[in-house]
Amino acid sequence: MPLVTSTEMFKKAYEGGYAIGAFNVNNMEIVQGITEACKEEKAPVILQVSKGARAYANHTYLVKLVEAAVIECPEIPIVLHLDHGPDFETCKSCIDGGFTSVMIDASSKPFEENIEITKKVVEYAHDHGVVVEAELGTLAGIEDDVKVAAHAASYTRPEEVEEFVSKTGCDSLAIAIGTSHGAYKFTPDQCTRNEKGILVPPPLRFDVLEEVSKRLPGFPIVLHGSSSVPQDYVKMVNEHGGKMPDAVGIPEEQLRKAATLSVCKINIDSDLRLTMTGTIRQFFDEHPDKFDPREYLKPARANIKETVRHKLVDVLGCAGKA
Ligand code: G3H
Ligand code: 13P
Ligand code: ZN
């Protein structure tokens, strides 16, 4: 089947109590690892491209890689989505250039300005058969002030969501309930330690999610910053020359719970980066004489496939839903 929008996917995910995985793609091996897992597990998937990915790999290369995946995996629905579109021009360029879904991220702007920019993108996108994800609330990132991340002011304010969705006409809404971008989502002092000495982050704000869902019944909610930062891969990185102290992510049980509620799209990027980097570091450590990129990219691609398979089956619940 050709590239699809996420409309039908989200409807089924909402009703079925599961979420669609949205994985960031930057090169051929990542596209292949993700889509091979989805094909084998019969899972619908969203392949998303950031501004940084377009700058790195070039729009046309990424679109053609995704089109190749569509040809290789005719039995699963695939969406091509712009992740964190920073402005109208970038969204327009992706809409004109073959994407079936875009995100306009004006969440750092004042409420009224966010509405205005999002509405403009929605009008253009809908005229071209493309769907739009918008964002309300501020997610922390590794570069952000941790105090802001911990502060209630950064969470989505449920009392704003109905006005935002009705005025913009957006098709899905990313909200901030305590997830955060990158591999260092929380500082050690924001966490507690379990009996094994592993850092346990503060729980997601399910009360905020439930209040949002009550105000937007049936409406698809999106979670960004939802990597779990698997400690096996952090260990692999650290044992093979890397230095990633105190990297910590979102516990998978909490994402599983969110997927059974109104969350229909869960964004995962850092876990794939960690998988690829850990595998390549280990390869070079064990084979210092090797220099053929195919030899180290092959196990990296294979491990990305297994990381994605685990997400589809054990976290998102979307295996078998294609
Ligand atoms: O949320 C951002 C994604 O992880 C993409 O990251 O901007 O480095 O491509 P990037
Ligand atoms: P992670 O950094 O947690 O993988 O989040 C990715 C993301 O939200 C992409 O938009
Ligand atoms: Zn994001």
mmCIF file of C-alpha atoms and ligand atoms in Angstrom, residues 24-26 48-54 83-84 181-182 224-225 267-270 273, ligand 1:
data_model
loop_
_atom_site.group_PDB
_atom_site.id
_atom_site.type_symbol
_atom_site.label_atom_id
_atom_site.label_comp_id
_atom_site.label_asym_id
_atom_site.label_seq_id
_atom_site.Cartn_x
_atom_site.Cartn_y
_atom_site.Cartn_z
ATOM 1 C CA ASN A 24 13.176 8.762 13.988
ATOM 2 C CA VAL A 25 15.050 7.915 10.803
ATOM 3 C CA ASN A 26 18.365 9.377 9.661
ATOM 4 C CA GLN A 48 9.613 10.474 11.413
ATOM 5 C CA VAL A 49 12.171 12.921 10.137
ATOM 6 C CA SER A 50 13.432 15.882 12.141
ATOM 7 C CA LYS A 51 14.827 19.178 10.870
ATOM 8 C CA GLY A 52 18.243 17.807 11.889
ATOM 9 C CA ALA A 53 17.679 14.620 9.890
ATOM 10 C CA ARG A 54 16.813 16.654 6.783
ATOM 11 C CA ASP A 83 9.052 15.625 13.710
ATOM 12 C CA HIS A 84 9.170 19.007 15.512
ATOM 13 C CA HIS A 181 14.046 14.301 25.180
ATOM 14 C CA GLY A 182 17.441 12.604 25.069
ATOM 15 C CA HIS A 224 7.458 12.715 22.920
ATOM 16 C CA GLY A 225 10.666 11.949 24.793
ATOM 17 C CA ASN A 267 8.075 8.810 20.017
ATOM 18 C CA ILE A 268 11.293 6.825 20.333
ATOM 19 C CA ASP A 269 14.644 7.996 19.043
ATOM 20 C CA SER A 270 17.305 7.892 21.781
ATOM 21 C CA ARG A 273 20.738 5.796 18.880
HETATM 22 O O1 G3H B 1 13.018 14.993 19.504
HETATM 23 C C1 G3H B 1 13.929 15.015 18.712
HETATM 24 C C2 G3H B 1 14.392 13.776 18.045
HETATM 25 O O2 G3H B 1 15.054 12.922 18.948
HETATM 26 C C3 G3H B 1 15.228 14.138 16.852
HETATM 27 O O3 G3H B 1 16.467 14.616 17.249
HETATM 28 O O4 G3H B 1 16.777 16.834 16.216
HETATM 29 O O5 G3H B 1 18.742 15.418 16.856
HETATM 30 O O6 G3H B 1 17.315 14.793 14.902
HETATM 31 P P1 G3H B 1 17.373 15.476 16.238
#
